[in-house]
Amino acid sequence: MARTLSMRQALSEAFHQVMEEDERVIMLGEDIAGGKGAPGDQDAWGGDMGITKGLQPRFGEERVLDTPISESAIIGSAVGAATCGLRPIAELMFVDFMGVCFDQILNQAAKFRYMFGGKAETPVVIRTQIGAGYNAAAQHSQCLYPIFAHIPGIKCVVPASAYDAKGLMIQAVRDDDPVIFFEHKVMYDEVRDEVPEEPYTIPFGEANIVRDGGDCTIVAMARMVHKAKEAADALAKDGIECEIIDPRTISPLDEDTILESVENTGRLVVVDEAYPRCNMATDISALVAQQGFADLKAPIEMVSPPHVPVPFAPELEEAFIPTPEGIAKAVRKTVGYAG
Amino acid sequence: MTTGAALQLSRDKLLQAYRTMRTIRDFEERVHEEFEAGHLPGFVHLYAGEEASAVGVCLNLDDEDKICSTHRGHGHCIAKGCDVTGMMKELWGAADGLCAGKGGSMHIADLSKGMMGANAIVGGGPPLACGAALAAKTLKNGKVAVTFTGDGGSNQGTTFESMNFAAVFDLPVIFVFENNGYAESTASSWSVACGDIVNRAEAFGMPGMQVDGFDFFAVHDAAAEAVERARTGGGPSLIEVKFGRFYGHHEGDNQSYRGKDEAANLRANHDCLNLFRQRVTEASLLESADLDSIDTEVAALIDRAVQDARSAPRPTPEQLTTDVYVSY
Ligand SMILES: Cc1ncc(C[n+]2csc(CCOP(=O)(O)OP(=O)(O)O)c2C)c(N)n1
């Protein structure tokens, strides 16, 4: 039965279900229960955003491990354990902290299967938070997923709905490859939609067509899907119909769905909250420019923040994050293009 | 451990120590109120209760000595001489804040004061401090670098690497571990496997000291010894400062992981400002009236800082794209 859940609740339900169904699933990270060794409440936090609360009381300290602040060891031991029979879900609290453990992801997890001639499996899930919107400034607000999409051997998931978050998380845990699951921190409570109670999966590399329309294709991911929806609603009032494609996983990327949509609309706007150089907007634009050029009726538009770190001051952060107005403007530009 | 050397400090130094600790305390208490009232954006981590550490250490330093701070950096900034109004404006995200509203609470810096930045990456500071110490050693200018790290940050690989690196190169750097008992909600008694952080000094071949962090004099004396060692080519030292924080990990933390009445007990019985006051008045080094007048002055200073921050100019969208690259 489907109920309306927030992305927070959907993820929590997914964790309970995957840990229930498979004893090899363990979870580790800083404060993922909270209160470890402290005199007060245990499971006091359930992670810094309260997403994993309730897991340790239910599955015990042997399967839900609160850790010291040692990301290389957290991520690395999850990767190591994954090659030795467990299916760990490791939390890197914010993607901005990936610098301290990058080698374990980049040169270890991502490489084993290939380097070892296809004989290794590394079924690890690394969860991490992305995104601006909390005035958390330059070291806590980035959308660094393109860096990981750049690396072969890692699957990258960027969910935009509660439904997708649950299905993709269960898929990620059952997957035999390293998966990084990027959760936009603003979306935990901002996004609510219908989610079935029973476990289900969503295959990787299958985009979601969020909205149909024949005038312009908008490809957007994570929180930008919702900004694109707002833009599309506003444009529809002027008779401009947008098709919104959410890739859901950026590696693997569902190229076919994007190309097919552009074949129908002849126009493309890509919206990406990540920094504009070498992000998914440039990557998807290149894909369409190369393989869908004949379908294009107008130059491709990209909507991303400016190439600057995320600022602290609310006005500046607001100016940083792409807006529905900015997206609508880009769409109008493609529609009004006169060759 | 109070050797008492700090009790020999000049009257001016004692007044300065108290004023700085009081400034940090009032700054933090006021930030707490303003945050609760919804006036401040972002993540805020308060230092109240830990003042003796920042001030005890930094009183041994001058503007040319460098410090690297943490996400809980307000106290270090003030102790190192950063402008309090500029800091308050920064917390408000004002255009003329100390970092032009771009950094906020977790990234306050003022290089002209040797304050190399608060740091929102736990374990980000120690390698940078090694760099500052390397510069001082290479330039032979007798300067030192101090890195403040929490008990949580003491478990970070960057910290271990930095301690070894500093020892190998005999760098004039001091690793100050501010052990307030918790890393977010996790107890340091659990997360630091060797019990006391000070025990790690031996493993890295450097002298280590553990001090009562509620006692300004104890911190000051330990820091003086470490700074002297660093300045005279004796290499790195480790100081573990043990105390507690008055507030939660960050503003908004319900602190349910803490012991019952723990914070209240700290305030009642382990307030470094009260202890300082008691110590200097009992030893007839300062009069209560001296301290009272500092209290009044500081209260006014913080009030003005808040007023200024409220009415400070806001950044404009054009400022979003400045400062990305240096201009050549
Ligand atoms: C590399 C990294 N990992 C995790 C965090 C999240 N985080 C911020 S503060 C903190 C706890 C720090 O504890 P401690 O070092 O003891 O300092 P305290 O907060 O007690 O002053 C954590 C885990 C971070 N900012 N950076």
XYZ file of C-alpha atoms and ligand atoms in Angstrom:
693
model
C 0.000 0.000 0.000
C 1.311 3.432 -0.841
C 1.339 6.282 1.630
C 2.717 9.757 1.411
C 6.178 9.816 2.930
C 8.967 12.329 3.123
C 12.294 11.409 1.611
C 13.553 11.085 5.186
C 10.884 8.494 6.018
C 11.313 6.690 2.738
C 15.039 6.260 3.286
C 14.523 5.149 6.858
C 12.029 2.526 5.705
C 14.472 1.311 3.062
C 17.206 0.870 5.681
C 14.932 -1.097 7.978
C 13.861 -3.353 5.145
C 17.301 -4.060 3.709
C 18.746 -4.784 7.123
C 15.814 -7.049 7.885
C 16.116 -9.034 4.671
C 19.888 -9.524 4.643
C 22.052 -10.075 7.702
C 25.152 -9.144 5.746
C 23.999 -5.536 5.613
C 25.758 -3.447 8.231
C 25.862 0.272 8.649
C 28.662 2.476 9.860
C 29.374 6.163 10.250
C 29.827 9.068 12.627
C 26.904 9.521 15.024
C 24.671 7.305 12.889
C 23.067 6.229 16.156
C 24.515 8.904 18.377
C 25.378 9.041 22.026
C 27.921 6.225 21.774
C 29.770 6.032 25.086
C 27.875 9.062 26.391
C 26.016 9.090 29.706
C 22.654 10.120 28.259
C 20.463 8.669 25.526
C 21.863 6.088 23.167
C 20.637 6.390 19.576
C 20.345 10.036 20.534
C 20.732 11.423 17.056
C 20.294 8.778 14.388
C 22.821 10.638 12.274
C 23.260 14.370 12.156
C 19.963 14.698 10.307
C 18.129 11.959 12.207
C 17.756 9.717 9.149
C 19.133 6.505 10.684
C 17.390 6.817 14.043
C 15.896 3.601 15.351
C 18.235 1.312 13.452
C 20.663 0.610 16.241
C 17.987 -0.259 18.836
C 16.503 -2.646 16.324
C 19.581 -4.240 14.758
C 22.133 -3.855 17.522
C 25.570 -2.347 17.840
C 27.188 -5.114 15.850
C 25.318 -4.165 12.730
C 24.915 -0.445 13.286
C 28.310 0.932 14.192
C 28.873 4.416 15.464
C 32.444 5.334 14.577
C 35.151 7.787 15.545
C 35.734 10.699 13.133
C 38.045 8.846 10.777
C 36.598 8.857 7.282
C 39.432 7.002 5.611
C 38.934 4.184 8.082
C 35.131 4.305 7.877
C 34.905 4.243 4.118
C 37.945 2.032 3.682
C 36.755 -0.579 6.133
C 33.341 -0.592 4.520
C 35.041 -1.190 1.184
C 37.257 -3.900 2.648
C 34.345 -5.597 4.381
C 32.372 -5.463 1.157
C 35.048 -7.487 -0.574
C 34.884 -10.041 2.250
C 31.233 -10.958 2.427
C 29.399 -8.061 4.036
C 27.197 -5.487 2.353
C 28.019 -2.305 4.248
C 26.223 1.002 4.060
C 28.769 3.615 5.076
C 27.930 7.203 5.766
C 30.177 10.053 4.751
C 28.260 12.747 6.571
C 28.664 15.466 3.927
C 30.119 14.986 0.457
C 32.347 17.957 1.173
C 34.345 15.693 3.497
C 35.216 13.257 0.735
C 38.676 14.735 0.513
C 39.705 12.884 3.647
C 38.768 9.452 2.281
C 38.884 9.893 -1.453
C 41.574 7.320 -2.118
C 39.467 4.533 -0.672
C 36.714 5.393 -3.142
C 38.740 6.458 -6.151
C 41.577 3.947 -6.217
C 40.223 1.119 -4.103
C 36.459 0.564 -4.300
C 36.154 1.764 -7.878
C 39.030 -0.278 -9.201
C 38.751 -3.760 -7.733
C 36.383 -5.362 -10.196
C 38.334 -4.176 -13.229
C 41.853 -4.430 -11.877
C 41.270 -7.937 -10.576
C 40.045 -9.115 -13.946
C 36.359 -9.083 -13.089
C 36.766 -11.404 -10.129
C 36.081 -8.981 -7.283
C 32.773 -7.692 -6.008
C 32.521 -4.620 -3.828
C 28.909 -4.327 -2.683
C 29.301 -1.160 -0.647
C 26.915 1.780 -0.477
C 28.292 5.148 0.520
C 25.605 7.597 1.563
C 26.354 11.265 1.650
C 24.644 14.640 1.727
C 24.885 17.203 -1.012
C 23.501 20.595 -1.763
C 23.100 24.218 -0.833
C 20.157 25.849 0.921
C 21.086 25.755 4.603
C 23.497 28.691 4.662
C 26.087 26.137 5.623
C 28.752 27.836 3.480
C 31.544 26.590 1.274
C 32.590 23.420 3.087
C 29.113 21.980 3.735
C 27.017 22.792 0.664
C 28.572 21.344 -2.440
C 27.063 19.039 -5.074
C 30.194 17.109 -5.912
C 28.553 14.157 -7.671
C 30.118 14.915 -11.078
C 33.535 14.142 -9.607
C 32.379 10.621 -8.861
C 30.544 10.178 -12.148
C 33.925 10.867 -13.722
C 35.355 7.725 -12.163
C 34.551 4.423 -13.867
C 33.631 1.635 -11.488
C 31.345 3.601 -9.198
C 27.599 3.908 -9.606
C 26.167 7.291 -8.695
C 22.583 7.761 -7.529
C 20.942 11.172 -7.215
C 17.304 10.688 -6.187
C 14.678 13.403 -6.513
C 11.607 11.836 -4.896
C 10.780 9.789 -1.836
C 9.579 6.973 -4.093
C 12.855 6.941 -5.987
C 14.922 7.274 -2.850
C 13.473 4.101 -1.370
C 13.588 2.032 -4.548
C 17.054 3.177 -5.514
C 18.412 2.612 -1.998
C 17.176 -0.969 -1.917
C 18.630 -1.470 -5.368
C 21.923 0.047 -4.211
C 22.214 -2.315 -1.260
C 21.419 -5.350 -3.396
C 23.857 -4.215 -6.099
C 27.263 -5.906 -6.199
C 29.184 -2.775 -7.133
C 30.194 0.306 -5.164
C 27.365 2.811 -5.180
C 27.453 6.376 -3.928
C 24.062 7.624 -2.890
C 23.837 11.411 -2.928
C 21.047 12.810 -0.737
C 20.202 16.474 -1.064
C 19.963 17.738 2.508
C 17.183 20.194 1.791
C 15.035 17.456 0.270
C 14.750 15.195 3.334
C 11.686 17.043 4.538
C 10.918 19.277 1.558
C 10.012 16.377 -0.705
C 6.991 14.119 -0.037
C 5.272 11.681 -2.331
C 3.624 8.279 -2.499
C 5.741 5.356 -1.426
C 4.682 1.687 -1.308
C 5.134 -0.061 1.995
C 6.704 -3.215 0.617
C 10.312 -3.303 -0.592
C 10.814 -2.559 -4.300
C 13.722 -1.636 -6.501
C 14.368 0.789 -9.317
C 17.007 -0.320 -11.795
C 20.024 1.894 -12.301
C 20.401 3.653 -15.617
C 16.674 4.187 -16.172
C 15.639 7.801 -16.223
C 12.274 8.940 -14.932
C 10.098 11.009 -17.220
C 8.761 13.381 -14.613
C 6.555 15.342 -16.977
C 5.565 15.021 -20.629
C 5.768 17.859 -23.094
C 6.657 18.472 -26.697
C 8.357 21.854 -26.777
C 11.535 21.487 -24.771
C 13.363 18.791 -22.853
C 14.601 19.732 -19.408
C 17.076 17.316 -17.851
C 17.456 17.970 -14.130
C 18.546 16.002 -11.095
C 18.067 16.012 -7.331
C 16.558 19.239 -6.039
C 16.708 20.815 -9.482
C 13.938 18.469 -10.647
C 11.573 20.394 -8.392
C 12.813 23.763 -9.580
C 12.316 22.517 -13.145
C 8.761 21.438 -12.312
C 7.972 24.921 -11.063
C 9.447 26.394 -14.206
C 7.447 23.998 -16.373
C 4.209 24.873 -14.575
C 4.826 28.558 -15.186
C 5.733 27.974 -18.837
C 2.633 25.832 -19.393
C 0.511 28.885 -18.620
C 2.070 30.447 -21.725
C 1.507 27.323 -23.755
C 5.086 26.039 -23.602
C 5.128 22.350 -22.702
C 8.304 20.935 -21.215
C 9.313 17.342 -20.858
C 11.291 16.839 -17.659
C 13.756 13.982 -17.503
C 15.327 12.987 -14.208
C 18.202 10.559 -14.868
C 18.065 9.341 -11.229
C 21.454 7.719 -11.671
C 24.150 9.761 -13.354
C 26.434 6.753 -13.635
C 25.198 4.732 -15.409
C 23.377 7.432 -17.347
C 20.254 6.667 -19.339
C 21.390 8.258 -22.573
C 18.583 6.766 -24.651
C 15.739 8.414 -22.770
C 17.432 11.801 -23.004
C 18.164 11.431 -26.705
C 14.646 10.197 -27.451
C 13.130 13.142 -25.650
C 15.290 15.613 -27.553
C 14.301 13.833 -30.740
C 10.702 14.782 -29.930
C 11.191 18.287 -28.596
C 14.218 19.476 -30.542
C 15.320 21.572 -27.587
C 17.362 20.900 -24.469
C 17.918 22.684 -21.168
C 20.078 20.898 -18.584
C 19.808 22.009 -14.973
C 22.512 21.032 -12.506
C 23.223 22.414 -9.041
C 26.847 21.271 -9.332
C 29.564 23.746 -10.297
C 29.321 24.491 -14.043
C 32.703 23.271 -15.277
C 32.717 19.543 -16.052
C 29.366 18.897 -14.399
C 26.418 16.796 -15.560
C 25.039 19.699 -17.565
C 28.184 19.882 -19.683
C 28.313 16.108 -19.969
C 24.696 15.706 -21.050
C 24.987 18.664 -23.382
C 27.978 17.063 -25.051
C 26.078 13.812 -25.391
C 23.176 15.507 -27.145
C 25.416 17.756 -29.237
C 27.259 14.699 -30.445
C 24.465 12.165 -30.861
C 21.330 14.268 -31.210
C 22.637 17.215 -33.182
C 20.311 16.663 -36.111
C 17.300 16.857 -33.797
C 18.206 20.220 -32.287
C 16.225 23.274 -33.298
C 18.100 25.589 -30.956
C 21.406 25.719 -29.099
C 21.467 23.736 -25.859
C 21.099 25.783 -22.687
C 22.744 24.943 -19.376
C 21.529 26.260 -16.031
C 24.012 25.929 -13.194
C 25.386 28.131 -10.426
C 28.257 30.420 -11.302
C 31.717 28.899 -10.981
C 32.235 29.940 -7.360
C 32.299 28.186 -3.991
C 28.964 28.215 -2.153
C 28.720 31.488 -0.209
C 27.424 31.846 3.345
C 25.246 34.989 3.291
C 21.616 34.086 2.545
C 21.307 36.606 -0.302
C 24.426 35.251 -1.941
C 23.424 31.639 -1.504
C 20.048 32.435 -3.019
C 21.773 34.039 -5.965
C 23.938 30.934 -6.272
C 21.202 28.291 -6.492
C 19.479 27.979 -9.887
C 15.876 29.219 -9.781
C 12.675 28.298 -11.616
C 12.826 31.747 -13.193
C 16.313 31.070 -14.504
C 15.212 27.728 -15.888
C 12.133 29.228 -17.519
C 14.280 31.910 -19.090
C 16.581 29.288 -20.571
C 13.595 27.374 -21.954
C 12.163 30.529 -23.512
C 15.509 31.209 -25.104
C 15.489 27.816 -26.817
C 11.858 28.173 -27.843
C 12.395 31.691 -29.170
C 15.540 30.781 -31.042
C 15.214 31.990 -34.598
C 18.165 30.207 -36.194
C 48.270 20.942 37.146
C 48.930 24.541 38.075
C 52.553 25.369 38.360
C 51.647 28.932 39.143
C 53.961 30.590 36.653
C 50.981 32.301 35.079
C 50.113 33.797 38.430
C 53.256 35.886 37.950
C 51.769 37.506 34.842
C 51.721 41.284 34.803
C 48.593 43.064 35.878
C 48.016 44.108 32.278
C 48.259 40.543 31.063
C 45.868 39.344 33.727
C 43.375 42.034 32.814
C 43.790 41.178 29.161
C 43.234 37.493 29.869
C 40.052 38.199 31.759
C 38.781 40.694 29.207
C 39.341 38.265 26.363
C 37.669 35.386 28.160
C 34.753 37.631 29.075
C 34.502 38.854 25.485
C 34.313 35.300 24.204
C 31.708 34.363 26.795
C 29.494 37.354 26.119
C 29.897 36.952 22.384
C 28.774 33.352 22.626
C 25.895 33.953 25.026
C 24.635 36.684 22.755
C 25.011 34.574 19.638
C 23.029 31.876 21.399
C 20.190 34.318 22.066
C 20.240 35.742 18.587
C 20.251 32.281 17.041
C 17.326 31.174 19.193
C 15.451 34.264 18.096
C 15.991 33.257 14.483
C 18.239 36.171 13.621
C 21.235 34.139 12.516
C 21.548 31.832 9.524
C 23.685 28.733 9.137
C 25.404 26.289 11.483
C 26.683 27.760 14.749
C 28.904 25.923 17.252
C 29.437 27.701 20.552
C 32.655 27.779 22.549
C 31.206 28.992 25.871
C 32.864 27.182 28.757
C 36.103 26.629 26.852
C 37.466 30.183 27.023
C 40.469 29.358 29.197
C 41.907 27.233 26.429
C 41.900 29.753 23.598
C 43.017 32.565 25.853
C 45.515 30.537 27.862
C 47.223 29.494 24.656
C 46.958 32.662 22.591
C 48.210 34.968 25.326
C 51.589 33.399 24.581
C 51.422 34.350 20.912
C 51.740 37.504 18.840
C 50.230 38.498 15.498
C 53.047 36.819 13.582
C 52.389 33.456 15.221
C 49.717 31.463 13.458
C 46.770 29.466 14.658
C 44.465 27.062 12.854
C 41.019 26.686 14.323
C 37.963 24.462 14.048
C 34.236 24.682 13.374
C 34.026 25.878 17.025
C 36.225 28.815 16.219
C 34.762 32.009 17.673
C 36.850 31.748 20.846
C 40.072 31.181 18.962
C 39.348 34.142 16.708
C 38.717 36.484 19.596
C 41.717 35.211 21.549
C 43.922 35.819 18.516
C 42.732 39.384 18.243
C 40.115 39.295 15.504
C 37.777 42.250 15.477
C 34.663 41.331 17.398
C 32.355 43.562 15.393
C 33.729 42.173 12.145
C 33.074 38.685 13.478
C 29.547 39.484 14.535
C 28.896 40.968 11.112
C 30.272 37.823 9.544
C 27.798 35.725 11.515
C 25.079 37.933 10.115
C 26.466 37.473 6.604
C 27.026 41.194 6.209
C 28.960 42.573 3.249
C 31.544 44.134 5.571
C 31.887 41.106 7.826
C 35.378 39.828 8.485
C 35.087 37.545 5.445
C 32.668 39.706 3.460
C 29.743 37.487 4.439
C 31.116 34.664 2.346
C 32.454 32.477 5.136
C 30.103 32.670 8.100
C 30.638 31.199 11.550
C 32.616 28.159 10.449
C 35.137 29.975 8.278
C 36.166 33.153 10.078
C 39.745 34.143 9.381
C 42.003 37.158 9.674
C 45.458 36.495 8.328
C 46.718 39.858 9.567
C 46.176 38.538 13.086
C 47.749 35.167 12.364
C 44.327 33.576 12.445
C 44.429 31.147 9.533
C 40.791 30.271 9.673
C 38.135 28.351 11.445
C 37.714 25.108 9.550
C 34.581 23.131 8.903
C 36.588 20.088 7.921
C 37.497 18.156 11.050
C 41.216 17.472 10.831
C 41.728 20.209 8.253
C 43.848 22.343 10.564
C 46.814 20.223 11.665
C 48.427 19.883 8.220
C 48.007 23.611 7.631
C 49.635 24.375 10.967
C 52.558 22.182 9.957
C 52.816 24.365 6.883
C 52.807 27.528 8.937
C 55.485 26.038 11.185
C 57.506 24.958 8.169
C 57.391 28.519 6.878
C 58.531 29.847 10.257
C 61.338 27.320 10.430
C 62.493 27.992 6.893
C 62.361 31.748 7.383
C 64.067 31.345 10.778
C 61.827 34.004 12.259
C 61.206 32.329 15.603
C 57.470 32.149 15.020
C 55.263 29.259 16.021
C 52.029 27.681 14.851
C 49.248 26.273 16.983
C 46.467 24.037 15.787
C 43.347 23.597 17.855
C 41.639 20.258 17.333
C 38.789 18.584 19.174
C 38.845 15.143 20.720
C 36.925 13.968 17.684
C 39.441 15.536 15.338
C 42.226 13.822 17.255
C 41.075 10.587 15.583
C 41.475 11.928 12.088
C 44.240 10.565 9.874
C 45.339 14.050 8.906
C 46.030 14.738 12.565
C 48.163 11.631 13.004
C 50.100 12.355 9.848
C 50.702 15.914 10.931
C 52.044 14.930 14.334
C 54.489 12.513 12.786
C 55.457 15.025 10.127
C 56.010 17.760 12.707
C 58.182 15.490 14.803
C 60.223 14.294 11.841
C 60.978 17.864 10.781
C 61.166 19.314 14.311
C 58.550 21.864 13.385
C 57.628 24.676 15.782
C 54.018 23.576 16.037
C 51.779 22.911 19.006
C 48.904 20.472 18.788
C 46.235 21.591 21.217
C 43.492 19.030 21.691
C 40.402 20.552 23.191
C 38.730 17.575 24.766
C 35.263 18.693 25.736
C 34.115 15.115 26.128
C 32.150 14.867 22.920
C 32.458 14.812 19.181
C 28.935 15.817 18.217
C 27.033 13.233 20.304
C 29.837 10.675 20.600
C 31.776 10.447 23.873
C 35.524 10.854 23.652
C 35.952 8.370 26.495
C 34.776 5.809 23.962
C 36.151 7.152 20.694
C 39.725 7.807 21.806
C 41.011 4.259 22.077
C 44.014 5.011 24.272
C 41.894 6.783 26.866
C 43.679 10.104 27.065
C 44.766 11.927 23.935
C 47.950 12.970 25.717
C 49.101 9.349 25.589
C 49.569 9.704 21.870
C 52.385 12.215 22.282
C 54.847 9.473 23.085
C 53.923 7.540 19.969
C 54.860 10.542 17.877
C 57.988 11.324 19.826
C 56.942 14.632 21.272
C 56.334 15.946 24.790
C 52.734 15.848 25.920
C 50.881 17.646 28.687
C 47.354 17.258 29.962
C 45.743 20.228 31.663
C 42.550 21.192 33.428
C 40.879 23.314 30.814
C 38.742 25.205 33.283
C 41.922 26.617 34.782
C 43.311 29.437 32.697
C 46.575 29.323 34.600
C 47.142 25.660 33.942
C 46.540 26.099 30.233
C 48.680 29.188 30.070
C 51.634 27.528 31.774
C 51.517 24.454 29.595
C 51.250 26.569 26.465
C 54.096 28.824 27.600
C 56.322 25.796 27.965
C 55.339 24.432 24.547
C 55.719 27.792 22.834
C 59.140 28.301 24.397
C 60.195 24.864 23.205
C 58.954 25.578 19.682
C 60.565 29.013 19.506
C 63.935 27.689 20.574
C 64.070 24.850 18.077
C 62.782 22.142 20.395
C 60.096 20.981 17.975
C 56.451 20.118 18.425
C 54.406 19.520 21.566
C 50.985 18.154 22.350
C 48.631 19.648 24.921
C 45.382 17.973 25.861
C 42.958 20.419 27.423
C 40.173 18.678 29.328
C 36.900 20.423 30.010
C 33.287 20.589 28.859
C 31.128 22.753 26.661
C 28.192 24.688 28.067
C 26.025 24.294 24.985
C 25.233 21.519 22.550
C 27.378 20.487 19.611
C 25.676 23.099 17.494
C 22.836 25.446 18.161
C 19.609 23.483 18.052
C 21.130 20.254 19.406
C 18.799 18.844 22.086
C 21.755 17.281 23.931
C 19.848 14.202 25.024
C 23.110 12.222 24.830
C 24.523 14.216 27.746
C 24.415 13.361 31.407
C 21.612 14.799 33.470
C 22.516 18.265 34.762
C 25.931 17.968 33.174
C 25.913 21.377 31.541
C 24.313 23.009 34.576
C 26.991 21.503 36.784
C 29.693 22.827 34.501
C 28.261 26.294 34.714
C 27.873 26.148 38.479
C 31.164 24.548 39.413
C 33.550 24.707 36.495
C 33.187 28.126 35.003
C 36.652 29.267 33.949
C 35.705 32.913 34.380
C 34.532 32.419 37.947
C 37.585 30.351 38.740
C 39.844 33.019 37.312
C 38.098 35.696 39.307
C 38.384 33.690 42.480
C 42.048 32.962 41.920
C 43.191 36.497 41.162
C 41.141 38.150 43.885
C 42.190 35.633 46.525
C 45.814 36.217 45.589
C 45.133 39.975 45.630
C 46.384 40.296 42.078
C 43.277 42.104 40.885
C 40.313 43.710 42.602
C 36.752 42.585 42.004
C 36.051 46.119 40.848
C 38.644 45.781 38.063
C 36.849 42.733 36.798
C 33.392 44.239 37.197
C 34.323 47.181 35.073
C 35.614 44.845 32.371
C 32.270 43.037 32.524
C 30.468 46.305 31.918
C 32.768 47.356 29.088
C 32.497 44.028 27.340
C 28.719 43.935 27.624
C 28.608 47.305 25.873
C 31.069 46.150 23.217
C 28.990 43.106 22.365
C 25.819 45.170 22.292
C 27.368 47.578 19.853
C 28.681 44.735 17.734
C 25.178 43.297 17.451
C 23.678 46.688 16.632
C 26.333 47.224 13.974
C 25.815 43.771 12.546
C 22.075 44.303 12.283
C 22.418 47.510 10.352
C 25.449 46.505 8.301
C 25.207 46.578 4.503
C 24.083 43.324 2.924
C 26.051 41.709 0.112
C 24.733 42.248 -3.393
C 24.445 39.475 -5.989
C 27.417 40.947 -7.904
C 29.600 40.000 -4.966
C 28.773 36.350 -5.567
C 31.380 36.069 -8.286
C 34.222 38.100 -6.795
C 37.250 36.553 -5.033
C 37.170 33.323 -7.009
C 40.553 33.727 -8.589
C 43.313 36.043 -7.458
C 43.925 38.782 -9.983
C 47.267 38.526 -11.665
C 36.044 15.612 7.924
C 34.816 15.901 8.702
N 34.107 14.890 9.211
C 32.979 15.126 9.914
C 32.555 16.390 10.116
C 31.260 16.665 10.852
N 31.573 17.174 12.168
C 31.643 18.495 12.417
S 32.072 18.832 13.964
C 32.175 17.204 14.346
C 32.567 16.790 15.721
C 33.877 17.339 16.099
O 34.190 16.941 17.378
P 35.479 17.443 18.079
O 36.637 17.335 17.156
O 35.597 16.735 19.375
O 35.224 18.987 18.305
P 34.102 19.666 19.194
O 32.886 19.796 18.343
O 33.879 18.803 20.366
O 34.654 20.991 19.545
C 31.863 16.418 13.254
C 31.820 14.951 13.238
C 33.316 17.439 9.550
N 32.919 18.717 9.681
N 34.438 17.164 8.882
